[in-house]
């Protein structure tokens, strides 16, 4: 079977790596892919949002299954177009992808189906939004309605910061049309966790729990990024809490989306805050998390191709097998990320890093030029490792990180420390 992975980041490298392990898969393609994907498959120069070109390629090449990494093509309707042409594709339709594509839509659905989430109000008029912020005070969270590459959420510590956020999003339109509406919501406190399930639109099967590290610096300081590292499992999600998430969040959303006439197929990702008053949903994503996927897929024993195909065909597998080990993923980023950064720095040491037991290095933002590997993005590499516990997994991952070099490289040194503290009962 031939599989096409849409996207070019570390998540897509991990997906391609895992799919290529399936006995049923003979060839993996990445569009546009990256040098990490090129190690295991073939890269084709088509951008993820060029839906027509991707469908043409899948038809011409006889692709048996397409797996979509990023949200943009899903929100734009890649699944609708592939399904129209009778091509098998893993992911939600654009109607279902609104759960990520419109934060206002997601909040309305949560309210309707009584899914626990922060109290909120939706505004289309910046003046009213600003008045509301001034009335309720800070801290408060301002969210652009549409897609904003993970930058559309401002957790404002003061009223003036929140007012400024409204102005940037709704008046200056820094995220374009994504800022036609804003969601303003109560600021929650607690520990975050990611809960991902695979669903065929009726039933779901949970993936292993994980935790992302969104802020750029250690101890969750600095601006938010796409994610600086992850680990799996996340002990903050006890079995009891997991059951709560399944019953109060996942099941009602899947049922609700079906009732809304937009059944959800693919990966449903709930970003959660574990508060003192229980679980609350921060957001939904309609795809695998990046870098959660890298941590989760390192632990998956089952055949990912079979799992994805079963969801597409509406006969979801009943069970997933997991390695008992803990996994860690450390993101190596370019100097300046998540702000402006330079590209084209020479990368060395990946081979040495992969000599550390269990270590696999996924490529996120890299490019090969004349046989040299260069940086080509904000998040450059993902160093993943397994261990019998979080301590051993961290030790291996960071030992491997030390072998890798590129000018300006920076990374968080505390990936997984929250789990270490829990393990030690601190
Ligand atoms: P989102 O894209 O909605 O997940 O937001 C990005 C990040 O902003 C989350 O991972 C949280 O760290 C933070 N965040 C979002 N909503 C809230 C909230 N209501 N209270 C506190 N932090 C939030
Ligand atoms: N790591 C967060 C995300 O994929 O949205």
Coordinates of C-alpha atoms and ligand atoms in Angstrom, one line a residue:
X1 CA 0.0 0.0 0.0
X2 CA 1.1 3.5 -0.7
X3 CA 0.7 6.2 1.9
X4 CA 0.9 10.0 1.5
X5 CA 1.6 12.2 4.6
X6 CA 0.7 15.8 4.1
X7 CA 2.9 18.3 5.9
X8 CA 6.6 19.1 6.5
X9 CA 7.2 19.2 10.3
X10 CA 8.3 16.9 13.1
X11 CA 4.8 15.5 13.5
X12 CA 4.8 14.5 9.9
X13 CA 8.2 12.9 10.2
X14 CA 7.0 10.9 13.1
X15 CA 3.8 9.9 11.2
X16 CA 5.8 8.8 8.2
X17 CA 8.3 6.9 10.4
X18 CA 5.5 5.0 12.1
X19 CA 3.5 4.4 9.0
X20 CA 6.6 3.0 7.2
X21 CA 6.9 0.4 9.9
X22 CA 3.6 -1.2 8.8
X23 CA 4.0 -4.5 6.9
X24 CA 1.2 -3.4 4.7
X25 CA 2.9 -0.2 3.6
X26 CA 5.3 -0.4 0.7
X27 CA 6.0 3.3 0.2
X28 CA 5.6 6.5 2.1
X29 CA 5.4 9.9 0.4
X30 CA 5.6 13.3 2.1
X31 CA 4.1 16.5 0.6
X32 CA 6.2 18.5 0.8
X33 CA 8.0 16.4 3.4
X34 CA 11.5 17.2 4.8
X35 CA 14.9 15.6 4.9
X36 CA 13.9 13.4 7.8
X37 CA 11.0 12.0 5.7
X38 CA 13.3 11.6 2.7
X39 CA 15.3 9.1 4.8
X40 CA 12.3 6.8 4.8
X41 CA 10.3 7.8 1.8
X42 CA 9.9 10.1 -1.1
X43 CA 9.2 13.9 -0.9
X44 CA 7.0 15.6 -3.5
X45 CA 7.0 19.3 -3.9
X46 CA 3.4 20.1 -3.2
X47 CA 2.3 22.5 -0.5
X48 CA -0.2 21.2 2.1
X49 CA -2.9 23.7 1.2
X50 CA -2.7 23.0 -2.6
X51 CA -5.6 20.6 -2.3
X52 CA -6.2 20.1 -6.0
X53 CA -2.5 19.2 -6.7
X54 CA -2.5 16.8 -3.8
X55 CA -5.6 15.0 -5.0
X56 CA -4.2 14.9 -8.5
X57 CA -1.0 13.4 -7.2
X58 CA -2.9 10.8 -5.1
X59 CA -5.0 9.8 -8.1
X60 CA -2.0 9.6 -10.4
X61 CA 0.2 7.7 -8.0
X62 CA -2.5 5.4 -6.8
X63 CA -2.1 6.4 -3.1
X64 CA -4.1 4.0 -0.9
X65 CA -4.3 6.3 2.2
X66 CA -3.5 10.0 2.8
X67 CA -2.8 11.1 6.4
X68 CA -3.0 14.9 7.0
X69 CA -0.7 16.5 9.5
X70 CA -1.5 20.2 9.8
X71 CA -4.9 21.9 10.4
X72 CA -4.9 24.4 7.5
X73 CA -5.7 21.8 4.7
X74 CA -8.3 20.2 6.9
X75 CA -10.0 23.5 7.5
X76 CA -9.8 24.3 3.8
X77 CA -11.5 21.1 2.8
X78 CA -8.9 18.6 1.7
X79 CA -11.0 15.7 3.1
X80 CA -14.1 16.9 1.2
X81 CA -12.1 17.0 -2.1
X82 CA -10.4 13.6 -1.6
X83 CA -13.7 11.9 -0.6
X84 CA -15.5 13.5 -3.6
X85 CA -12.9 11.8 -5.8
X86 CA -13.2 8.5 -4.0
X87 CA -9.7 8.8 -2.4
X88 CA -9.2 7.5 1.1
X89 CA -8.0 10.2 3.5
X90 CA -7.6 10.3 7.3
X91 CA -9.0 13.5 8.9
X92 CA -12.2 15.5 9.4
X93 CA -14.2 17.3 6.7
X94 CA -14.0 21.1 6.7
X95 CA -17.4 21.2 8.4
X96 CA -16.0 19.0 11.3
X97 CA -12.7 20.8 11.2
X98 CA -14.4 24.0 12.4
X99 CA -13.8 22.7 15.9
X100 CA -10.3 24.0 15.4
X101 CA -10.9 26.5 12.5
X102 CA -13.3 28.6 14.6
X103 CA -12.9 29.0 18.3
X104 CA -16.3 30.6 18.5
X105 CA -17.9 27.5 16.9
X106 CA -16.0 25.2 19.2
X107 CA -17.2 27.2 22.3
X108 CA -20.8 27.1 21.0
X109 CA -20.7 23.4 20.5
X110 CA -19.2 22.9 23.9
X111 CA -21.9 25.0 25.5
X112 CA -24.7 23.2 23.6
X113 CA -23.4 19.7 24.5
X114 CA -22.4 20.7 28.1
X115 CA -18.7 20.1 27.8
X116 CA -16.8 21.8 30.6
X117 CA -14.9 24.8 29.4
X118 CA -14.0 28.3 30.5
X119 CA -16.9 30.8 30.7
X120 CA -16.8 33.0 27.6
X121 CA -18.4 35.6 25.4
X122 CA -18.1 36.1 21.6
X123 CA -17.7 39.5 20.0
X124 CA -17.8 40.8 16.5
X125 CA -17.5 44.5 17.6
X126 CA -14.1 45.6 19.0
X127 CA -15.8 48.4 21.0
X128 CA -18.0 46.0 22.8
X129 CA -15.2 43.6 23.3
X130 CA -13.1 46.3 25.0
X131 CA -15.9 47.5 27.2
X132 CA -16.5 43.9 28.3
X133 CA -12.8 43.5 29.2
X134 CA -12.8 46.7 31.2
X135 CA -16.0 45.6 33.0
X136 CA -14.8 42.1 34.1
X137 CA -11.1 42.9 34.6
X138 CA -7.9 40.9 34.4
X139 CA -6.5 38.2 34.2
X140 CA -8.5 37.4 31.1
X141 CA -8.0 35.5 27.9
X142 CA -8.5 36.9 24.4
X143 CA -8.6 34.5 21.4
X144 CA -8.8 35.3 17.7
X145 CA -11.6 33.2 16.3
X146 CA -9.8 31.7 13.3
X147 CA -6.5 30.0 12.6
X148 CA -3.5 32.1 13.7
X149 CA -0.6 29.6 13.7
X150 CA -0.8 29.1 17.5
X151 CA -0.4 32.9 18.1
X152 CA -4.0 34.0 18.4
X153 CA -4.4 33.4 22.1
X154 CA -3.3 36.1 24.6
X155 CA -3.5 35.4 28.3
X156 CA -3.7 39.0 29.5
X157 CA -2.5 39.8 33.0
X158 CA -3.8 43.3 32.8
X159 CA -6.8 45.1 31.3
X160 CA -4.5 47.2 29.1
X161 CA -2.9 44.1 27.7
X162 CA -6.3 42.6 26.9
X163 CA -7.5 45.8 25.3
X164 CA -4.3 45.9 23.2
X165 CA -4.9 42.3 22.2
X166 CA -8.5 43.1 21.0
X167 CA -7.1 46.1 19.0
X168 CA -4.4 44.0 17.4
X169 CA -6.7 41.1 16.5
X170 CA -9.9 43.0 15.5
X171 CA -8.7 46.5 14.4
X172 CA -5.2 46.0 13.1
X173 CA -6.2 42.5 11.8
X174 CA -2.7 41.1 12.5
X175 CA -4.2 37.6 11.9
X176 CA -6.3 38.8 8.9
X177 CA -9.9 37.4 8.7
X178 CA -9.2 35.2 11.7
X179 CA -9.8 38.3 13.8
X180 CA -13.3 39.1 12.6
X181 CA -14.5 37.6 15.9
X182 CA -12.9 37.2 19.2
X183 CA -13.7 34.8 22.1
X184 CA -13.0 36.4 25.5
X185 CA -12.9 33.9 28.3
X186 CA -12.2 33.4 31.9
X187 CA -8.5 32.7 32.8
X188 CA -8.1 29.2 34.2
X189 CA -5.4 27.9 36.5
X190 CA -4.0 24.4 36.6
X191 CA -1.8 22.0 34.8
X192 CA -2.3 21.4 31.1
X193 CA -2.5 18.0 29.4
X194 CA -3.3 16.8 25.9
X195 CA -5.8 14.1 25.3
X196 CA -6.1 12.7 21.8
X197 CA -8.4 10.1 20.4
X198 CA -8.9 8.5 17.0
X199 CA -12.5 8.4 15.9
X200 CA -14.6 7.0 13.0
X201 CA -17.4 9.5 13.7
X202 CA -19.2 7.1 16.0
X203 CA -16.8 5.4 18.3
X204 CA -13.4 6.5 19.5
X205 CA -10.2 4.9 20.8
X206 CA -7.9 7.0 23.0
X207 CA -4.2 7.5 22.3
X208 CA -1.7 7.5 25.2
X209 CA -1.8 10.7 27.3
X210 CA 0.8 13.4 26.8
X211 CA 1.8 16.8 27.9
X212 CA 3.1 19.7 25.8
X213 CA 5.4 22.5 26.9
X214 CA 4.0 25.6 25.2
X215 CA 6.1 28.5 26.6
X216 CA 9.5 29.0 25.0
X217 CA 11.6 29.1 28.2
X218 CA 12.1 26.8 31.2
X219 CA 9.5 27.0 34.0
X220 CA 6.8 28.0 31.4
X221 CA 8.3 31.5 31.0
X222 CA 8.2 33.6 27.9
X223 CA 5.8 33.7 24.9
X224 CA 3.9 30.6 23.7
X225 CA 5.3 28.5 20.8
X226 CA 3.9 25.7 18.8
X227 CA 5.4 23.4 21.5
X228 CA 8.9 23.0 22.9
X229 CA 8.7 19.4 24.0
X230 CA 6.4 16.7 25.2
X231 CA 6.3 13.4 27.0
X232 CA 4.0 10.5 27.3
X233 CA 2.3 9.2 29.4
X234 CA 1.3 12.3 31.4
X235 CA 0.7 11.2 35.0
X236 CA -1.4 14.3 35.7
X237 CA -4.2 12.5 33.9
X238 CA -5.0 9.7 36.3
X239 CA -7.2 6.9 35.1
X240 CA -10.1 8.5 36.9
X241 CA -9.5 11.8 35.1
X242 CA -9.1 10.0 31.8
X243 CA -12.5 8.4 32.3
X244 CA -13.9 11.9 33.1
X245 CA -12.5 13.3 29.9
X246 CA -13.9 10.4 27.9
X247 CA -17.4 10.8 29.4
X248 CA -17.7 14.6 29.7
X249 CA -15.6 15.8 26.7
X250 CA -14.9 13.2 24.0
X251 CA -18.1 11.2 23.9
X252 CA -20.5 14.3 23.9
X253 CA -18.4 16.1 21.2
X254 CA -18.4 13.1 18.9
X255 CA -22.1 12.6 19.4
X256 CA -22.7 16.3 19.1
X257 CA -20.8 16.7 15.9
X258 CA -22.9 13.9 14.4
X259 CA -26.1 15.6 15.5
X260 CA -24.8 18.9 14.0
X261 CA -24.6 17.0 10.6
X262 CA -20.8 17.1 10.7
X263 CA -19.6 13.8 12.0
X264 CA -15.9 13.9 13.1
X265 CA -13.5 11.4 11.7
X266 CA -9.8 11.5 12.4
X267 CA -7.8 12.6 15.4
X268 CA -9.7 14.7 17.9
X269 CA -7.3 16.5 20.2
X270 CA -8.6 18.1 23.4
X271 CA -6.3 20.6 25.1
X272 CA -7.2 20.4 28.8
X273 CA -6.6 22.4 31.9
X274 CA -6.8 20.3 35.0
X275 CA -8.2 22.8 37.5
X276 CA -9.2 22.5 41.1
X277 CA -12.8 22.5 39.9
X278 CA -12.1 19.6 37.5
X279 CA -11.3 19.2 33.9
X280 CA -11.9 22.1 31.4
X281 CA -11.3 22.2 27.7
X282 CA -9.0 25.0 26.5
X283 CA -9.3 24.1 22.8
X284 CA -9.9 21.4 20.3
X285 CA -7.5 20.6 17.5
X286 CA -8.6 18.4 14.6
X287 CA -5.2 16.6 14.1
X288 CA -2.3 15.1 15.9
X289 CA -0.4 17.5 18.2
X290 CA 3.1 18.7 17.4
X291 CA 5.2 17.7 19.4
X292 CA 2.8 15.4 21.2
X293 CA 2.6 13.1 18.2
X294 CA 6.4 12.5 18.3
X295 CA 6.2 11.4 21.9
X296 CA 3.0 9.4 21.5
X297 CA 4.0 7.6 18.3
X298 CA 7.3 6.4 19.8
X299 CA 5.2 4.4 22.3
X300 CA 2.6 3.0 19.8
X301 CA 3.1 -0.8 19.2
X302 CA 0.0 -1.2 17.0
X303 CA 0.1 -0.7 13.2
X304 CA -0.7 3.0 12.6
X305 CA -1.7 2.4 9.0
X306 CA -4.3 -0.2 10.1
X307 CA -5.6 2.1 12.8
X308 CA -6.0 5.1 10.5
X309 CA -7.6 3.0 7.7
X310 CA -10.1 1.5 10.2
X311 CA -11.2 5.0 11.2
X312 CA -11.6 6.0 7.5
X313 CA -13.6 2.9 6.8
X314 CA -15.8 3.2 9.8
X315 CA -14.8 0.0 11.5
X316 CA -12.5 1.4 14.2
X317 CA -10.0 -1.0 15.8
X318 CA -11.0 -2.1 19.3
X319 CA -7.6 -1.9 20.9
X320 CA -4.2 -0.1 20.7
X321 CA -1.0 -1.6 22.1
X322 CA 1.5 0.6 23.8
X323 CA 5.1 0.2 24.9
X324 CA 5.2 0.4 28.7
X325 CA 8.1 2.9 28.6
X326 CA 7.9 6.6 29.0
X327 CA 8.8 8.8 26.0
X328 CA 10.3 12.3 25.8
X329 CA 10.6 14.7 22.9
X330 CA 12.8 17.7 23.2
X331 CA 12.4 20.4 20.5
X332 CA 15.6 22.1 19.3
X333 CA 14.7 25.6 18.0
X334 CA 16.4 28.4 16.1
X335 CA 17.7 31.5 17.9
X336 CA 14.8 34.0 18.1
X337 CA 12.0 31.5 17.8
X338 CA 9.0 32.0 18.3
X339 CA 9.8 35.5 17.1
X340 CA 12.0 36.2 14.0
X341 CA 14.8 33.8 13.4
X342 CA 17.5 33.1 10.8
X343 CA 17.6 30.1 8.5
X344 CA 20.4 28.3 6.8
X345 CA 22.6 27.3 9.8
X346 CA 24.6 24.1 9.4
X347 CA 23.4 21.2 11.6
X348 CA 25.8 18.5 12.8
X349 CA 25.7 15.6 15.2
X350 CA 22.4 13.8 14.4
X351 CA 24.1 10.5 13.7
X352 CA 26.0 10.7 17.0
X353 CA 22.8 11.6 18.8
X354 CA 21.0 8.5 17.4
X355 CA 23.7 6.3 18.9
X356 CA 22.3 7.0 22.4
X357 CA 20.0 4.0 23.2
X358 CA 16.4 4.4 22.0
X359 CA 17.0 7.8 20.5
X360 CA 15.3 8.8 17.2
X361 CA 15.8 12.4 15.9
X362 CA 12.9 13.7 13.8
X363 CA 13.3 16.6 11.4
X364 CA 11.0 19.6 11.8
X365 CA 12.5 22.6 10.0
X366 CA 15.5 21.4 8.0
X367 CA 16.6 21.5 4.5
X368 CA 19.3 19.7 2.5
X369 CA 21.5 21.8 0.2
X370 CA 24.5 20.3 -1.6
X371 CA 24.6 17.4 0.8
X372 CA 24.6 19.7 3.9
X373 CA 21.8 19.7 6.4
X374 CA 20.7 23.3 7.2
X375 CA 18.1 24.9 9.5
X376 CA 15.0 25.9 7.7
X377 CA 12.4 26.7 10.4
X378 CA 11.8 27.9 14.0
X379 CA 11.5 24.4 15.3
X380 CA 14.4 22.5 13.7
X381 CA 14.7 19.0 15.2
X382 CA 12.9 16.8 17.7
X383 CA 15.0 14.5 19.8
X384 CA 13.0 11.6 21.1
X385 CA 13.9 8.9 23.6
X386 CA 12.3 6.1 25.6
X387 CA 13.1 5.0 29.1
X388 CA 11.7 2.8 31.8
X389 CA 10.6 6.0 33.5
X390 CA 10.6 9.7 32.8
X391 CA 14.0 10.1 34.5
X392 CA 15.7 7.6 32.2
X393 CA 13.9 8.9 29.1
X394 CA 15.0 12.5 29.9
X395 CA 18.6 11.5 30.6
X396 CA 18.8 9.8 27.2
X397 CA 17.1 12.6 25.3
X398 CA 19.3 15.3 26.8
X399 CA 22.5 13.2 26.3
X400 CA 21.6 13.0 22.6
X401 CA 20.8 16.7 22.5
X402 CA 24.3 17.5 23.6
X403 CA 25.7 15.8 20.5
X404 CA 23.8 18.1 18.1
X405 CA 24.9 21.5 17.1
X406 CA 23.8 24.5 15.0
X407 CA 24.4 28.2 15.5
X408 CA 21.9 29.7 17.9
X409 CA 20.3 26.4 18.9
X410 CA 18.1 26.6 22.0
X411 CA 15.8 24.3 23.8
X412 CA 14.1 23.8 27.1
X413 CA 15.9 21.9 29.8
X414 CA 12.9 21.0 31.8
X415 CA 10.9 18.8 29.5
X416 CA 9.1 16.2 31.6
X417 CA 10.2 17.7 34.9
X418 CA 6.6 18.1 36.1
X419 CA 6.3 14.3 35.8
X420 CA 9.6 13.8 37.6
X421 CA 8.2 15.8 40.5
X422 CA 5.1 13.8 40.6
X423 CA 7.1 10.6 40.5
X424 CA 9.1 11.8 43.5
X425 CA 5.9 12.8 45.2
X426 CA 7.0 16.4 45.4
Ligands
LIG1 P1 -5.4 27.4 22.8 O1 -4.8 27.6 21.5 O2 -6.8 27.8 23.0 O3 -5.1 26.1 23.5 O4 -4.5 28.4 23.8 C1 -3.1 28.3 23.8 C2 -2.6 28.3 25.2 O5 -3.1 29.5 25.9 C3 -3.1 27.1 26.0 O6 -2.3 26.0 25.8 C4 -3.0 27.7 27.4 O7 -1.6 27.7 27.9 C5 -3.4 29.2 27.2 N1 -4.9 29.3 27.5 C6 -5.9 29.2 26.6 N2 -7.1 29.4 27.1 C7 -6.8 29.7 28.4 C8 -7.7 30.0 29.6 N3 -9.0 30.1 29.5 N4 -7.0 30.2 30.8 C9 -5.7 30.1 30.9 N5 -4.9 29.8 29.9 C10 -5.4 29.6 28.7
LIG2 N1 1.4 21.2 20.5 C1 0.2 21.9 20.4 C2 -0.5 21.7 19.1 O1 -0.1 20.8 18.3 O2 -1.4 22.4 18.8

